[in-house]
Short mmCIF file of C-alpha atoms in Angstrom, two decimals:
data_model
loop_
_atom_site.label_atom_id
_atom_site.label_comp_id
_atom_site.label_asym_id
_atom_site.label_seq_id
_atom_site.Cartn_x
_atom_site.Cartn_y
_atom_site.Cartn_z
CA MET A 27 118.17 67.82 71.27
CA LEU A 28 116.32 67.29 74.59
CA ARG A 29 117.38 64.39 76.77
CA PHE A 30 116.56 63.14 80.28
CA THR A 31 118.40 61.18 82.95
CA ASP A 32 117.17 58.59 85.42
CA GLU A 33 118.12 61.13 88.12
CA HIS A 34 115.32 63.41 86.88
CA GLU A 35 117.42 66.02 85.11
CA TRP A 36 116.89 67.32 81.59
CA LEU A 37 119.51 68.59 79.11
CA ARG A 38 118.94 70.64 75.98
CA LEU A 39 121.91 70.61 73.63
CA ASP A 40 122.84 73.68 71.58
CA GLY A 41 126.17 73.14 69.79
CA ASP A 42 128.32 71.51 72.45
CA VAL A 43 126.69 73.35 75.37
CA ALA A 44 123.86 71.69 77.29
CA THR A 45 121.39 73.62 79.42
CA VAL A 46 120.56 71.55 82.52
CA GLY A 47 117.55 71.60 84.86
CA ILE A 48 115.26 69.40 86.90
CA THR A 49 112.28 67.76 85.27
CA ALA A 50 108.69 68.83 85.78
CA HIS A 51 108.09 65.46 87.41
CA ALA A 52 110.91 66.09 89.91
CA ALA A 53 109.68 69.61 90.63
CA GLU A 54 106.20 68.31 91.30
CA GLN A 55 107.55 65.65 93.66
CA LEU A 56 109.76 68.11 95.54
CA GLY A 57 107.05 70.70 96.13
CA ASP A 58 107.68 74.38 96.87
CA LEU A 59 111.38 75.17 96.47
CA VAL A 60 112.94 77.62 98.90
CA PHE A 61 116.67 77.40 98.14
CA VAL A 62 118.81 76.77 95.08
CA GLU A 63 122.60 76.44 95.07
CA LEU A 64 124.39 76.30 91.72
CA PRO A 65 127.94 75.39 90.67
CA LYS A 66 130.49 78.12 89.95
CA VAL A 67 131.03 79.24 86.37
CA GLY A 68 134.22 77.55 85.20
CA ALA A 69 133.79 74.55 87.50
CA ARG A 70 134.67 71.15 86.03
CA LEU A 71 131.92 68.60 86.64
CA THR A 72 132.29 64.85 86.37
CA LYS A 73 129.20 62.85 85.46
CA GLY A 74 127.41 61.71 88.62
CA GLU A 75 128.91 64.23 91.05
CA ALA A 76 126.69 66.61 93.04
CA ALA A 77 126.54 69.77 90.92
CA ALA A 78 123.66 71.76 92.41
CA VAL A 79 121.25 71.64 95.32
CA VAL A 80 117.53 72.34 95.34
CA GLU A 81 115.72 72.49 98.65
CA SER A 82 112.05 72.38 99.49
CA VAL A 83 110.71 73.35 102.91
CA LYS A 84 111.20 69.80 104.07
CA ALA A 85 114.22 68.35 102.25
CA ALA A 86 117.42 69.05 100.37
CA SER A 87 118.10 67.24 97.09
CA ASP A 88 121.38 67.06 95.22
CA VAL A 89 121.23 67.59 91.48
CA TYR A 90 123.91 65.42 89.90
CA ALA A 91 125.97 66.31 86.85
CA PRO A 92 124.24 64.39 84.06
CA LEU A 93 127.42 64.37 81.93
CA SER A 94 131.00 65.62 82.29
CA GLY A 95 132.01 69.09 81.21
CA GLU A 96 132.68 72.69 82.24
CA VAL A 97 130.08 75.10 83.64
CA THR A 98 129.75 78.10 81.33
CA GLU A 99 126.76 79.90 82.83
CA VAL A 100 124.41 79.64 85.80
CA ASN A 101 120.83 80.89 86.24
CA GLU A 102 121.26 83.57 88.92
CA ALA A 103 117.53 84.35 88.69
CA ALA A 104 116.82 80.84 90.02
CA VAL A 105 119.06 81.50 93.03
CA GLY A 106 117.24 84.77 93.72
CA ASP A 107 113.80 83.23 93.27
CA PRO A 108 113.88 79.48 93.99
CA ALA A 109 110.13 79.25 93.42
CA SER A 110 110.77 80.03 89.72
CA VAL A 111 112.43 76.63 89.34
CA GLY A 112 109.31 74.88 90.56
CA ALA A 113 107.05 77.13 88.48
CA ASP A 114 108.80 76.48 85.15
CA PRO A 115 111.41 73.77 85.69
CA GLN A 116 111.96 72.99 82.01
CA GLY A 117 112.00 76.64 80.90
CA ALA A 118 112.84 79.77 82.92
CA GLY A 119 113.80 77.54 85.85
CA TRP A 120 116.89 76.06 84.16
CA LEU A 121 119.90 75.70 86.48
CA TYR A 122 123.20 75.88 84.59
CA ARG A 123 124.90 75.42 81.22
CA LEU A 124 127.56 72.82 80.70
CA LYS A 125 130.09 72.65 77.84
CA LEU A 126 130.13 68.91 77.31
CA ASP A 127 133.39 67.01 77.01
CA ASP A 128 131.63 64.61 74.68
CA PRO A 129 128.35 65.84 73.17
CA SER A 130 127.74 62.40 71.64
CA ALA A 131 127.21 61.09 75.20
CA MET A 132 123.75 62.72 74.93
CA ASP A 133 122.71 59.86 72.67
CA ALA A 134 122.84 57.40 75.57
CA LEU A 135 120.27 59.38 77.59
CA MET A 136 116.48 59.03 77.44
CA ASP A 137 114.33 60.96 75.04
CA GLU A 138 111.13 62.59 76.25
CA ALA A 139 108.92 59.55 75.60
CA ALA A 140 111.33 57.18 77.33
CA TYR A 141 111.56 59.49 80.35
CA ALA A 142 107.79 59.88 80.56
CA GLU A 143 107.57 56.09 80.72
CA PHE A 144 110.41 55.94 83.29
CA ALA A 145 108.83 58.57 85.57
CA LYS A 146 105.44 56.86 85.64
CA MET B 6 118.66 63.71 92.00
CA SER B 7 117.06 61.23 94.31
CA LEU B 8 113.36 61.76 94.85
CA GLN B 9 113.43 59.42 97.86
CA ALA B 10 113.89 62.39 100.15
CA ALA B 11 111.01 64.30 98.57
CA GLY B 12 108.42 62.62 100.75
CA ALA B 13 110.70 62.09 103.70
CA LEU B 14 109.61 63.02 107.17
CA SER B 15 110.87 61.59 110.41
CA PRO B 16 110.14 59.27 112.12
CA ALA B 17 111.15 56.94 109.35
CA ALA B 18 108.58 54.62 107.94
CA PRO B 19 108.75 50.92 108.70
CA THR B 20 109.97 48.62 105.97
CA PRO B 21 107.69 48.78 102.93
CA SER B 22 106.55 45.21 103.56
CA ASP B 23 104.65 46.35 106.63
CA PRO B 24 101.11 47.28 105.64
CA LEU B 25 100.34 50.88 106.50
CA ALA B 26 97.47 51.61 108.84
CA GLN B 27 94.82 54.08 107.69
CA THR B 28 93.16 56.77 109.77
CA PRO B 29 89.37 57.23 109.74
CA LEU B 30 89.95 60.19 107.38
CA HIS B 31 91.86 58.19 104.75
CA ALA B 32 89.14 58.34 102.09
CA LEU B 33 88.75 62.08 102.65
CA HIS B 34 92.49 62.64 102.15
CA LEU B 35 92.35 60.82 98.83
CA ARG B 36 89.32 62.83 97.73
CA LEU B 37 91.14 66.04 98.65
CA GLY B 38 94.09 65.04 96.46
CA ALA B 39 96.57 64.53 99.29
CA LYS B 40 100.05 63.22 98.62
CA MET B 41 100.16 60.29 101.03
CA VAL B 42 103.37 59.16 102.72
CA PRO B 43 104.23 56.55 105.33
CA PHE B 44 104.63 58.06 108.80
CA ALA B 45 104.94 56.05 112.02
CA GLY B 46 103.23 53.09 110.39
CA TYR B 47 100.33 55.09 108.94
CA ALA B 48 99.52 56.38 105.48
CA MET B 49 99.35 60.10 106.19
CA PRO B 50 98.82 63.23 104.07
CA LEU B 51 102.15 65.02 103.52
CA GLN B 52 100.40 67.86 101.72
CA TYR B 53 97.29 68.60 99.70
CA ALA B 54 96.85 70.33 96.36
CA ALA B 55 97.74 73.78 97.72
CA GLY B 56 101.19 72.59 98.80
CA LEU B 57 103.15 72.86 102.02
CA LEU B 58 104.05 76.56 101.77
CA LYS B 59 100.46 77.78 101.23
CA GLU B 60 99.14 75.37 103.86
CA HIS B 61 101.64 76.71 106.39
CA LEU B 62 100.91 80.37 105.66
CA HIS B 63 97.16 79.79 105.60
CA THR B 64 97.29 78.21 109.07
CA ARG B 65 99.06 81.30 110.43
CA ALA B 66 96.66 83.66 108.65
CA ALA B 67 93.31 81.86 109.02
CA ALA B 68 92.86 78.19 109.93
CA GLY B 69 93.97 74.71 108.95
CA VAL B 70 92.53 71.27 109.59
CA PHE B 71 95.02 68.48 110.32
CA ASP B 72 94.41 64.76 110.67
CA VAL B 73 96.43 63.68 113.68
CA SER B 74 94.55 60.44 114.24
CA HIS B 75 97.83 58.53 114.09
CA MET B 76 98.67 59.88 117.54
CA GLY B 77 97.98 57.69 120.52
CA GLN B 78 95.05 58.51 122.79
CA ILE B 79 95.18 56.59 126.04
CA ALA B 80 92.41 56.57 128.64
CA LEU B 81 93.28 55.83 132.29
CA ILE B 82 90.06 54.90 134.03
CA PRO B 83 90.04 53.97 137.71
CA ARG B 84 87.35 51.36 138.44
CA SER B 85 86.58 53.27 141.62
CA GLY B 86 85.37 56.19 139.49
CA ASP B 87 87.69 58.50 141.44
CA GLY B 88 89.70 60.55 138.93
CA ALA B 89 92.24 61.47 141.61
CA GLU B 90 93.28 57.83 141.78
CA ALA B 91 94.37 57.91 138.13
CA ALA B 92 96.12 61.26 138.67
CA ARG B 93 98.07 59.94 141.65
CA ALA B 94 99.04 56.78 139.77
CA LEU B 95 100.28 58.51 136.62
CA GLU B 96 102.40 60.91 138.67
CA ALA B 97 104.71 57.93 139.27
CA LEU B 98 105.72 58.08 135.57
CA VAL B 99 105.76 61.82 134.79
CA PRO B 100 107.32 64.87 136.52
CA ILE B 101 104.18 66.95 136.38
CA ASP B 102 101.44 67.85 138.82
CA ILE B 103 98.37 65.88 137.79
CA LEU B 104 96.66 65.77 141.19
CA GLY B 105 96.65 69.56 141.16
CA LEU B 106 95.34 69.70 137.61
CA GLY B 107 91.75 70.92 137.64
CA VAL B 108 89.04 68.83 136.06
CA GLY B 109 88.67 70.12 132.50
CA ARG B 110 92.31 71.18 132.26
CA GLN B 111 95.26 69.77 130.35
CA ARG B 112 99.01 69.89 130.95
CA TYR B 113 102.11 69.15 128.87
CA GLY B 114 104.56 66.59 130.22
CA PHE B 115 106.74 63.62 129.42
CA LEU B 116 107.39 60.03 130.37
CA THR B 117 110.90 59.81 131.81
CA ASP B 118 113.14 56.79 132.27
CA GLY B 119 115.38 55.87 135.20
CA ALA B 120 118.33 57.69 133.62
CA GLY B 121 116.32 60.90 133.31
CA GLY B 122 115.76 60.62 129.56
CA ILE B 123 112.54 61.50 127.74
CA LEU B 124 110.73 58.35 126.58
CA ASP B 125 107.96 60.44 125.05
CA ASP B 126 106.25 63.78 125.48
CA LEU B 127 102.52 63.98 125.96
CA MET B 128 99.43 65.91 126.96
CA VAL B 129 97.42 64.84 130.00
CA ALA B 130 93.82 65.96 130.34
CA ARG B 131 91.92 65.59 133.61
CA LEU B 132 88.31 64.55 133.23
CA PRO B 133 85.89 63.86 136.11
CA ASP B 134 86.32 60.08 136.03
CA ARG B 135 89.53 59.57 134.04
CA LEU B 136 92.70 60.89 132.48
CA HIS B 137 92.97 61.29 128.71
CA VAL B 138 96.56 61.17 127.54
CA VAL B 139 97.73 62.02 124.00
CA VAL B 140 101.12 60.60 122.98
CA ASN B 141 103.25 60.49 119.85
CA ALA B 142 102.26 58.05 117.11
CA ALA B 143 105.64 56.35 116.92
CA ASN B 144 105.66 55.66 120.66
CA LYS B 145 102.08 54.73 121.40
CA ALA B 146 102.60 50.98 121.73
CA THR B 147 105.60 51.34 124.05
CA ASP B 148 103.90 54.12 126.03
CA LEU B 149 100.79 52.01 126.49
CA ALA B 150 102.88 49.03 127.62
CA ARG B 151 104.86 51.19 130.05
CA ILE B 152 101.78 52.78 131.58
CA ARG B 153 100.07 49.40 131.90
CA ALA B 154 103.15 47.80 133.46
CA HIS B 155 103.64 50.52 136.06
CA LEU B 156 100.12 51.41 137.05
CA PRO B 157 97.99 49.50 139.55
CA ASP B 158 95.48 46.93 138.30
CA SER B 159 92.69 49.06 139.71
CA LEU B 160 92.98 51.23 136.60
CA ASP B 161 91.83 50.29 133.13
CA VAL B 162 94.36 51.58 130.60
CA THR B 163 93.06 51.49 127.03
CA LEU B 164 93.84 52.92 123.64
CA VAL B 165 91.00 55.21 122.56
CA PRO B 166 90.11 54.42 118.92
CA ASP B 167 88.77 57.92 118.18
CA ALA B 168 90.01 60.02 115.30
CA LEU B 169 91.92 63.16 116.33
CA ILE B 170 91.43 66.31 114.27
CA ALA B 171 93.40 69.50 114.90
CA LEU B 172 91.90 72.85 113.94
CA GLN B 173 94.63 75.47 114.19
CA GLY B 174 95.00 79.15 113.41
CA PRO B 175 93.69 82.59 114.42
CA LYS B 176 90.26 81.83 112.86
CA ALA B 177 89.95 78.39 114.49
CA ALA B 178 87.81 79.66 117.36
CA ASP B 179 85.33 81.42 115.03
CA VAL B 180 85.03 78.29 112.90
CA LEU B 181 84.49 75.89 115.78
CA ALA B 182 82.07 78.23 117.56
CA ARG B 183 79.70 77.95 114.59
CA LEU B 184 79.49 74.18 115.15
CA ALA B 185 79.85 74.18 118.94
CA PRO B 186 79.19 77.61 120.52
CA GLU B 187 80.35 76.49 123.97
CA THR B 188 83.95 76.15 122.70
CA ALA B 189 84.20 79.94 122.44
CA MET B 190 84.51 80.15 126.24
CA MET B 191 87.41 77.69 126.43
CA ARG B 192 90.86 78.99 127.34
CA PHE B 193 94.23 77.63 126.29
CA MET B 194 94.60 74.08 127.71
CA ASP B 195 90.93 73.74 128.66
CA VAL B 196 89.35 70.38 127.83
CA ARG B 197 85.68 69.60 127.58
CA ALA B 198 83.20 67.12 126.21
CA VAL B 199 81.34 68.79 123.35
CA ASP B 200 78.67 67.63 120.94
CA ILE B 201 79.62 68.35 117.32
CA LEU B 202 77.02 67.42 114.67
CA GLY B 203 75.57 65.00 117.19
CA ALA B 204 78.91 63.26 117.76
CA PRO B 205 80.25 63.16 121.32
CA CYS B 206 83.70 64.78 121.02
CA LEU B 207 86.46 65.65 123.44
CA VAL B 208 87.83 69.09 122.61
CA SER B 209 91.01 70.64 123.99
CA ARG B 210 92.18 74.17 123.24
CA SER B 211 95.74 73.32 122.30
CA GLY B 212 97.85 72.24 119.38
CA TYR B 213 101.26 71.91 117.83
CA THR B 214 101.54 75.00 115.64
CA GLY B 215 102.03 77.90 118.06
CA GLU B 216 98.61 79.21 117.02
CA ASP B 217 95.33 79.30 118.88
CA GLY B 218 93.33 76.21 118.05
CA PHE B 219 91.77 72.95 119.11
CA GLU B 220 92.36 69.25 119.04
CA ILE B 221 89.13 67.33 118.65
CA ALA B 222 88.76 63.64 119.46
CA VAL B 223 85.86 62.30 117.40
CA PRO B 224 84.39 58.78 117.26
CA ALA B 225 85.90 57.24 114.13
CA ALA B 226 82.54 56.72 112.41
CA ARG B 227 81.76 60.47 112.64
CA ALA B 228 85.25 61.79 111.93
CA GLU B 229 84.71 62.41 108.24
CA ALA B 230 81.47 64.34 108.82
CA VAL B 231 83.14 66.56 111.43
CA ALA B 232 86.24 67.13 109.28
CA GLU B 233 84.10 68.00 106.27
CA ALA B 234 82.03 70.44 108.32
CA LEU B 235 85.22 72.18 109.44
CA LEU B 236 86.60 72.20 105.90
CA ALA B 237 83.36 73.71 104.61
CA ALA B 238 84.17 76.93 106.49
CA PRO B 239 85.63 79.52 104.10
CA GLU B 240 88.54 80.21 106.48
CA VAL B 241 89.69 76.60 106.53
CA MET B 242 92.13 74.64 104.37
CA PRO B 243 93.33 71.04 104.84
CA VAL B 244 96.94 70.95 106.02
CA GLY B 245 99.34 68.02 105.85
CA LEU B 246 102.16 66.72 107.98
CA GLY B 247 104.73 68.73 106.01
CA ALA B 248 103.32 72.07 107.17
CA ARG B 249 102.63 70.62 110.62
CA ASP B 250 106.38 70.11 110.91
CA SER B 251 107.36 73.59 109.66
CA LEU B 252 104.70 75.19 111.89
CA ARG B 253 105.91 73.40 115.02
CA LEU B 254 109.53 74.21 114.18
CA GLU B 255 108.77 77.94 113.90
CA ALA B 256 106.84 77.63 117.18
CA GLY B 257 109.95 76.16 118.83
CA LEU B 258 108.15 72.94 119.77
CA PRO B 259 110.33 69.84 120.00
CA LEU B 260 109.55 66.66 118.08
CA HIS B 261 110.17 63.44 119.98
CA GLY B 262 112.49 61.19 118.03
CA SER B 263 114.19 64.21 116.46
CA ASP B 264 114.84 66.92 119.06
CA ILE B 265 114.23 64.91 122.21
CA ASP B 266 114.59 61.23 123.04
CA ALA B 267 115.71 58.85 125.77
CA ALA B 268 119.24 60.25 125.49
CA THR B 269 117.95 63.77 126.24
CA SER B 270 116.93 65.02 129.68
CA PRO B 271 114.08 67.52 130.04
CA ILE B 272 116.52 70.05 131.48
CA GLU B 273 118.87 69.79 128.51
CA ALA B 274 115.84 69.98 126.24
CA SER B 275 114.91 73.40 127.72
CA LEU B 276 111.70 71.85 129.05
CA ALA B 277 112.37 72.49 132.76
CA TRP B 278 109.37 74.85 132.71
CA ALA B 279 107.11 71.82 132.26
CA ILE B 280 108.27 70.17 135.51
CA SER B 281 105.62 71.27 137.96
CA PRO B 282 106.66 73.12 141.13
CA ALA B 283 104.99 70.38 143.22
CA ARG B 284 107.39 67.81 141.79
CA ARG B 285 110.57 69.90 142.10
CA ARG B 286 112.98 70.06 145.05
CA GLY B 287 111.06 71.37 148.02
CA GLY B 288 107.71 70.76 146.32
CA ALA B 289 104.73 69.09 148.00
CA ARG B 290 105.37 65.83 146.12
CA GLU B 291 109.04 66.24 145.28
CA GLY B 292 110.47 63.63 142.90
CA GLY B 293 108.73 60.29 142.74
CA PHE B 294 109.09 59.90 138.96
CA PRO B 295 111.69 57.86 137.03
CA GLY B 296 115.07 59.59 136.90
CA ALA B 297 113.95 62.20 139.46
CA GLU B 298 117.30 62.31 141.24
CA LYS B 299 119.23 63.06 138.08
CA ILE B 300 116.68 65.47 136.65
CA LEU B 301 116.22 67.49 139.84
CA ALA B 302 119.98 67.66 140.45
CA GLU B 303 120.49 68.86 136.89
CA MET B 304 117.75 71.43 137.37
CA GLU B 305 119.75 72.94 140.25
CA ALA B 306 123.24 72.60 138.79
CA GLY B 307 122.26 73.57 135.26
CA PRO B 308 122.63 71.36 132.21
CA VAL B 309 125.88 70.80 130.36
CA ARG B 310 124.12 71.36 127.02
CA ARG B 311 120.84 72.90 125.97
CA ARG B 312 118.31 72.80 123.17
CA VAL B 313 118.36 76.18 121.44
CA GLY B 314 116.84 77.94 118.47
CA LEU B 315 119.19 78.67 115.57
CA ARG B 316 118.80 81.17 112.73
CA PRO B 317 121.13 80.55 109.79
CA GLU B 318 122.58 83.87 108.61
CA GLY B 319 122.43 82.87 104.96
CA ARG B 320 119.57 81.51 102.90
CA ALA B 321 120.60 77.85 102.93
CA PRO B 322 118.48 75.68 105.22
CA VAL B 323 120.50 73.75 107.79
CA ARG B 324 118.96 70.33 108.26
CA ALA B 325 118.73 67.81 111.09
CA GLY B 326 122.01 65.99 111.67
CA ALA B 327 124.30 68.88 110.69
CA PRO B 328 127.19 69.06 113.18
CA LEU B 329 127.72 72.40 114.96
CA PHE B 330 131.09 74.06 115.56
CA ALA B 331 132.23 76.95 117.74
CA ALA B 332 134.49 78.36 115.03
CA GLU B 333 134.45 78.79 111.26
CA ASN B 334 137.67 76.79 110.96
CA GLY B 335 139.12 73.95 112.99
CA GLY B 336 137.95 72.37 116.21
CA GLY B 337 135.68 69.39 116.72
CA ALA B 338 131.90 69.39 116.64
CA VAL B 339 130.35 70.86 119.81
CA GLY B 340 126.73 70.08 119.03
CA ARG B 341 124.22 69.02 116.43
CA VAL B 342 121.17 70.34 114.64
CA THR B 343 118.11 68.22 115.50
CA SER B 344 115.46 69.91 113.35
CA GLY B 345 115.96 72.36 110.56
CA GLY B 346 114.39 73.67 107.44
CA PHE B 347 112.73 76.71 106.00
CA GLY B 348 110.32 78.80 108.06
CA PRO B 349 107.66 79.99 105.61
CA SER B 350 106.32 82.66 107.98
CA LEU B 351 109.81 84.06 108.47
CA GLY B 352 110.82 83.61 104.83
CA ALA B 353 114.11 82.30 106.13
CA PRO B 354 115.71 79.11 107.33
CA VAL B 355 115.27 78.08 110.97
CA ALA B 356 116.68 75.26 113.05
CA MET B 357 116.90 73.77 116.52
CA GLY B 358 119.78 71.92 118.03
CA PHE B 359 121.90 71.23 121.06
CA LEU B 360 124.89 73.32 122.15
CA PRO B 361 127.12 73.41 125.24
CA THR B 362 125.65 75.82 127.80
CA ALA B 363 128.57 78.21 127.27
CA LEU B 364 127.49 78.63 123.64
CA ALA B 365 123.74 78.55 124.25
CA ALA B 366 123.08 82.23 125.02
CA PRO B 367 120.98 84.07 122.42
CA GLY B 368 123.19 86.05 120.05
CA THR B 369 126.04 83.51 120.13
CA ARG B 370 127.39 82.78 116.66
CA VAL B 371 128.10 79.15 115.78
CA PHE B 372 128.72 77.26 112.55
CA ALA B 373 127.08 74.24 110.92
CA ASP B 374 128.68 71.94 108.42
CA VAL B 375 126.50 71.92 105.30
CA ARG B 376 127.89 69.99 102.32
CA GLY B 377 131.44 70.51 103.53
CA GLN B 378 131.10 74.24 104.23
CA ARG B 379 130.75 75.88 107.64
CA LEU B 380 127.77 78.22 107.54
CA PRO B 381 127.13 80.77 110.33
CA LEU B 382 124.04 80.57 112.56
CA VAL B 383 122.95 82.72 115.49
CA VAL B 384 121.47 81.25 118.67
CA SER B 385 117.96 82.69 118.89
CA PRO B 386 115.18 82.67 121.46
CA LEU B 387 112.32 80.23 120.91
CA PRO B 388 109.68 80.46 119.59
CA PHE B 389 110.71 82.05 116.29
CA VAL B 390 107.16 83.32 115.79
CA PRO B 391 105.03 84.72 118.65
CA ALA B 392 102.49 82.28 120.09
CA GLY B 393 98.82 83.00 119.42
CA PHE B 394 97.39 81.10 122.38
CA LYS B 395 94.19 82.31 124.02
CA ARG B 396 95.32 82.45 127.63
CA GLY B 397 92.87 85.04 128.92
#
């Protein structure tokens, strides 16, 4: 299941673990990324709190936790090569994986068509 | 995440209800696929299709064309026709030697206030019958009012409606010489009237990137033709305000409204070099500008704080507004970052800020608060990248 937030993050659910990243629309708006900071594996995230940071040459942007849960894995390759996030934000440029407290909370988020409309 | 910051650049835009002004190159920007953002009341290109990083690196490697028509160009024309009259008059507002500036030469300076603060920084060019002053976009109305209020009625002070196009980079001279061969002879800070494609232009060999290059004032109606001719050169790429900011930061050049302002003296701002010997203590025309007493005393005694270059030790950019600390733990803030970001030519973050003089020596390690963590930075000489000016 692929869902999107109004804060321009995407989540792909596999079991009860969601992979999280920034949307292609967000990546395009941000421009060339030069720095990525990710949460620590094992960190507890509460929906809405700053979980990661992506920075372009000109600005830093917080990436908020789209739902609550525990971080199970982070994309170290994105930290080493921030440009990879901009190049493939919804694929190889994923940021972290989150074991959701309540996987059914995904249902309240936007599907791809709704997000495409939202991001217009 | 919030995408509000994605297009952000200081100075902040006016409220969205204010209509944005357009430069004479507006239609060209749209054709080139620019991402337009509000800046100092204008719709300006933040970046083009290539993106900020490529635009920055291309300017350092070859040449970039920038629309800087939002900047203020002010002509000071004495009715007597005697250029020296304008030079003498403007010296009452700036701490630089304008009388001693040769015709066809330009000098960097600033408008100071009675408390010794920097109201704006500017370039003054001396022409046979006038001065041509270039000021920051955000300050042009207040600068114009101040110059008009303080200068004698025997001078006409007017805003020049020309477009202003910057051509910057190591290939800039080759490119411009193809359109105007006489520009090849110009040295850094030379200014001359030049015909480009039949348009009467005022060209100065200067810029805001740390590279060799030119700023070209073009009558608005011919601006697009001149810009397109420059862009047609294989070495040239259009470059937006985003890369203009990262280029000037690497070059160690302050931005008024961010690094310097009315609460900053030129001495604190590490701009004492720009105060001409003739206007210093013991000079031929010592003082005689607003705040002279304070500025000249500070020049002798040394400032309490200084603008310095800062290189973060890690990879995280340290942005404007980050407080600076002397130690990794404890203690109050001792200074502040005023500009900061990523330096594409260095492949590393760079910043500028103010520190107490005792902490301002190159090599000193300080700390910046970034998202609740104190990150180490090293005070570094400016510029971060060597200047490419053609001084010879």
